[in-house]
Amino acid sequence: MAGSYEDRDGWIWMDGKLVEWRSAQVHILTHALHYASSVFEGERCYNGKIFRGHDHSLRLLKSGELLDMPIPYTADEIDAAKDAMLKANGWTDAYVRAVAWRGSGEDMGVSARRNPVRLAIAGWEWGNYYGDAKMKGAKLDIAKWKRPSPETIPTAAKAAGLYMICTMSKHAAEAKGCSDALFMDYRGYVAEATGANIFFVKDGEVHTPLADAFLNGLTRQTVIGMLKDKQIKVHERHIMPEELEGFEQCWLTGTAAEVTPVGQIGDYTFEVGALTRDIAESYEKLVRA
Ligand code: PMP
C-alpha cells in the first residue's frame, strides 16, 4: 500500500465510532496542532493479538493524565476500540496507532479546558522499522539535541511535544546515511534513540540507560525480563558516552523497532553478536506466542 496516509481505503475508530478512512479529519483550529496537546501509542498486532495491548492502553491514559488532559475512556474501552478497528480492516498483523488530543472548541489560547479531549485509533501494515538493519545492524548518528530534564517536560509521557527534536534529529541522521540518532540526556548520559530504547553488551552482561529522563518502553521492560529469565545480568544505570568504545554489542528496542541490532554509533562499531541475535529471536517468538 503506497501513497499518502490520508488517502487510503479502510476504517479508523474516532470518538466512539468507526469512520471511513478519508473522513477521519480534524479542524485547523484543533488545539493540539497549535500547542502539542497530544499523546499517542504505537502498538503491534501479531496473529490477531496486540502485544501488551492493555499495557499500551494504560500508558495512553497515564500520558493523558501527565498532560492534564484526561482521556474520557477506560482502558477496557480503548482495548475494545482497537479490536474493532482491526476487525473492520480485516487485519491480524498491523501497527496500531492510538492518539488522544485536545480538539477545537470554545478555547483557542494556551488554556484549553473547555475543548474536548478526543481519541482516534488507526492502523496500517508496517514491516521492519529499520529496513534491512535487522540483519546487518543499524547505523546511528549522535543527535545534537538532548533529552530534556523531567523538570522541563513530563518525560514519562508519550507526548507529541517530546518528538519535535526526534524528527529534527532523525532528519539530520538520514541526511548522513544513518537510520536513526542516539540522544544523550540533559546531563550528558546516553539516553535513547528517536523512537526506541538502547541496550549494550560487554563481557556477557547487559547495560542499559536508567529510564529516569525518557520513555521506559514496554519493549525495554519485556527484554529486561527476558534477559533475567536467561540468567543474564542487566545493569540499568547511567552510561557515559565515552563508554560506547568498550561495548561489544548493541541493540534497540521498541514496538516498531522490535529488537534491532546496531552496527555503528558515530565512529564506534559493534558486532551483531550471538546474544543480540538470541534476544531478537526470542522477542519474535514471544510476541507471536
Ligand atoms: N522511546 C521513544 C522516544 C519511543 O517513541 C518509543 C516507542 N514508543 C520507545 C522509546 C519504546 O517504547 P515501546 O517499547 O513501549 O514501544
XYZ file of C-alpha atoms and ligand atoms in Angstrom:
305
model
C 0.000 0.000 0.000
C 1.607 3.264 -1.080
C 0.688 6.925 -1.300
C -0.495 9.434 1.256
C -1.648 8.247 4.645
C -4.749 10.400 4.264
C -5.804 8.780 1.023
C -6.410 5.108 1.738
C -9.234 2.645 1.933
C -10.214 1.389 5.361
C -11.676 2.312 8.708
C -10.489 4.470 11.581
C -12.066 4.487 15.023
C -12.760 8.071 16.043
C -14.547 9.373 19.146
C -16.588 6.233 19.685
C -17.306 5.027 16.183
C -15.696 3.654 13.047
C -15.422 6.213 10.256
C -14.376 5.780 6.653
C -10.597 6.400 6.367
C -10.735 9.592 4.296
C -13.368 11.136 6.589
C -11.162 10.895 9.716
C -10.476 14.645 9.781
C -9.970 17.422 12.328
C -10.428 21.197 12.116
C -7.463 23.557 11.539
C -8.193 25.224 14.914
C -7.528 21.977 16.775
C -5.708 22.885 19.992
C -3.208 20.025 19.604
C -1.983 21.323 16.274
C -1.023 24.658 17.813
C 0.085 23.668 21.321
C 1.149 19.994 21.119
C -1.666 18.830 23.415
C -1.433 15.297 22.080
C -0.394 11.886 23.386
C -0.219 8.634 21.489
C 0.657 4.955 21.423
C 2.373 2.705 18.914
C 1.424 -0.959 19.173
C 1.796 -4.078 17.096
C -0.786 -6.747 16.485
C 0.655 -10.209 15.795
C -1.543 -13.121 14.678
C -4.666 -11.236 15.703
C -3.489 -10.163 19.183
C -1.927 -6.845 20.176
C 1.235 -7.495 22.160
C 0.733 -5.956 25.623
C -2.288 -4.110 24.239
C -3.814 -3.419 27.653
C -0.496 -2.018 28.953
C -0.437 0.339 25.978
C -3.996 1.481 26.782
C -2.968 2.129 30.397
C 0.111 4.070 29.270
C -2.041 6.190 26.959
C -4.320 7.090 29.886
C -1.256 7.861 32.021
C 0.201 10.108 29.313
C -3.122 11.965 29.138
C -3.075 12.488 32.919
C 0.517 13.729 32.799
C -0.509 16.365 30.250
C -3.559 17.436 32.276
C -5.876 16.131 29.586
C -7.768 13.145 30.995
C -8.915 10.835 28.206
C -12.653 10.103 28.529
C -12.422 6.316 28.050
C -11.381 3.381 30.207
C -8.503 1.083 29.252
C -11.032 -1.683 28.507
C -12.961 0.634 26.183
C -9.724 1.553 24.409
C -8.827 -2.150 24.052
C -12.254 -2.811 22.509
C -11.865 0.147 20.141
C -8.517 -1.172 18.909
C -10.011 -4.601 18.295
C -12.974 -3.065 16.449
C -10.617 -1.080 14.201
C -8.506 -4.162 13.412
C -11.611 -6.250 12.695
C -13.177 -3.604 10.439
C -9.973 -3.530 8.362
C -9.567 -7.306 8.385
C -6.044 -7.142 9.849
C -4.363 -9.759 12.011
C -0.857 -8.264 11.685
C -0.647 -4.491 11.819
C 0.799 -1.485 13.573
C -1.801 0.275 15.727
C -1.727 3.996 16.423
C -3.951 5.418 19.152
C -3.851 9.202 19.511
C -5.620 11.440 22.030
C -5.674 15.207 21.658
C -7.338 18.437 22.661
C -9.729 19.249 19.883
C -11.205 22.507 18.717
C -13.807 24.143 20.904
C -14.557 27.308 22.814
C -10.899 27.975 23.632
C -8.160 28.901 21.218
C -5.419 30.090 23.541
C -2.924 28.226 25.653
C -5.649 27.392 28.170
C -7.969 24.789 26.715
C -10.121 23.377 29.487
C -13.342 23.792 27.504
C -12.068 21.905 24.462
C -12.883 18.200 24.303
C -10.197 15.538 24.618
C -10.661 13.323 21.596
C -9.425 9.845 20.748
C -8.750 8.106 17.451
C -7.301 4.719 16.615
C -5.873 3.936 13.214
C -3.616 1.204 11.929
C -1.512 0.201 8.976
C 0.632 -2.634 7.788
C 4.244 -1.955 8.734
C 7.243 -4.244 8.219
C 10.753 -3.758 9.594
C 11.120 -0.250 11.012
C 14.819 -0.072 10.107
C 14.618 -1.980 6.796
C 17.489 -4.468 6.431
C 19.194 -3.265 9.655
C 17.584 -6.272 11.375
C 20.252 -8.422 9.709
C 23.340 -6.264 9.469
C 22.891 -3.705 12.241
C 21.590 -0.148 12.090
C 23.901 2.823 11.795
C 23.159 5.631 14.274
C 24.174 9.262 14.272
C 24.603 11.158 17.550
C 21.853 13.762 17.924
C 22.829 17.352 18.583
C 19.700 17.764 20.754
C 19.494 16.426 24.300
C 16.664 14.552 26.042
C 15.225 17.161 28.434
C 15.019 17.071 32.218
C 11.826 15.694 33.838
C 11.583 19.160 35.413
C 11.292 20.672 31.933
C 8.595 18.475 30.419
C 6.794 15.262 31.504
C 9.366 12.873 30.065
C 7.434 9.754 31.125
C 4.550 10.667 28.808
C 4.431 9.502 25.229
C 3.563 13.017 24.177
C 3.800 14.630 20.751
C 5.825 17.580 22.095
C 8.678 15.279 23.026
C 9.042 14.215 19.380
C 9.882 17.622 17.920
C 13.612 17.049 18.473
C 13.227 13.424 17.384
C 12.051 14.379 13.908
C 14.800 17.015 13.602
C 17.475 14.561 14.779
C 16.235 11.770 12.568
C 16.223 14.017 9.502
C 19.818 15.034 10.268
C 20.795 11.371 10.747
C 19.176 10.272 7.500
C 20.944 13.055 5.620
C 24.215 11.427 6.767
C 23.138 7.945 5.654
C 22.209 6.773 9.169
C 18.907 5.145 10.093
C 18.450 6.875 13.440
C 20.053 9.123 16.031
C 21.120 8.439 19.607
C 20.283 11.102 22.182
C 22.295 11.971 25.244
C 20.201 13.479 28.042
C 20.415 16.903 29.672
C 23.168 15.597 32.000
C 25.207 14.110 29.153
C 24.272 10.466 29.820
C 23.377 8.109 26.974
C 19.573 8.123 26.706
C 17.692 6.557 23.778
C 17.106 6.751 20.033
C 14.310 8.839 18.490
C 11.706 6.102 18.911
C 13.458 3.222 20.658
C 15.439 2.351 23.797
C 19.028 1.129 23.704
C 20.976 -1.813 25.183
C 24.700 -2.661 25.213
C 26.638 -5.875 25.851
C 30.041 -6.159 27.496
C 31.685 -9.319 28.877
C 28.416 -11.263 28.702
C 26.480 -8.693 30.743
C 23.939 -6.157 29.570
C 23.936 -2.422 30.263
C 21.041 -0.101 29.516
C 20.443 3.532 30.479
C 18.331 4.076 33.585
C 14.948 5.297 32.334
C 14.815 8.413 34.523
C 14.542 11.021 31.747
C 12.904 9.221 28.832
C 10.172 6.731 27.995
C 10.623 3.419 29.806
C 9.465 1.426 26.786
C 7.282 -1.627 27.151
C 9.656 -3.484 24.828
C 12.555 -2.399 27.041
C 10.763 -3.834 30.079
C 9.906 -7.052 28.215
C 13.521 -7.502 27.065
C 14.907 -6.877 30.569
C 12.557 -9.610 31.816
C 13.710 -11.979 29.047
C 17.384 -11.357 29.899
C 16.756 -12.006 33.582
C 14.927 -15.242 32.719
C 18.017 -16.270 30.761
C 20.123 -15.543 33.888
C 21.917 -12.683 32.149
C 22.923 -9.831 34.384
C 21.312 -6.487 33.454
C 22.706 -3.190 34.718
C 20.224 -0.305 34.497
C 22.465 2.647 35.161
C 23.770 5.983 33.953
C 26.050 5.411 30.961
C 28.611 7.951 29.806
C 29.167 8.427 26.045
C 32.874 7.545 26.474
C 31.796 4.042 27.462
C 30.488 3.342 23.939
C 34.017 2.409 22.905
C 34.124 -0.542 25.312
C 30.757 -2.120 24.414
C 30.818 -5.153 22.101
C 27.181 -5.395 21.011
C 24.269 -3.008 20.876
C 20.583 -3.197 20.023
C 17.479 -1.028 20.036
C 14.080 -1.981 21.429
C 10.673 -0.567 20.614
C 7.260 -1.620 19.445
C 8.053 -0.549 15.886
C 11.795 -1.381 16.061
C 11.186 -4.679 17.933
C 14.777 -5.801 18.686
C 17.044 -4.241 16.063
C 20.826 -4.787 16.155
C 23.041 -1.697 15.961
C 26.289 -1.941 13.975
C 27.583 1.595 14.413
C 27.065 4.740 16.510
C 29.090 7.697 15.256
C 32.639 6.298 14.998
C 32.046 3.320 17.313
C 31.285 -0.088 15.823
C 29.534 -3.129 17.300
C 29.201 -6.728 16.181
C 25.801 -8.291 15.585
C 26.669 -10.962 18.133
C 25.088 -14.136 19.464
C 23.272 -12.510 22.394
C 21.783 -9.790 20.169
C 20.523 -12.424 17.744
C 19.208 -14.607 20.537
C 17.234 -11.744 22.107
C 15.847 -10.653 18.719
C 14.669 -14.206 18.004
C 13.265 -14.763 21.494
C 11.325 -11.495 21.238
C 9.896 -12.513 17.849
C 8.733 -15.803 19.360
C 7.281 -14.168 22.463
C 5.136 -11.634 20.611
C 3.597 -14.384 18.498
C 3.156 -16.856 21.363
N 11.443 5.855 23.301
C 10.714 6.579 22.426
C 11.020 8.024 22.265
C 9.706 5.971 21.684
O 8.987 6.667 20.797
C 9.458 4.582 21.842
C 8.392 3.912 21.051
N 7.144 4.017 21.697
C 10.237 3.873 22.778
C 11.214 4.539 23.482
C 9.988 2.414 23.017
O 8.757 2.229 23.648
P 7.907 0.895 23.467
O 8.866 -0.223 23.656
O 6.894 0.965 24.535
O 7.345 0.920 22.101
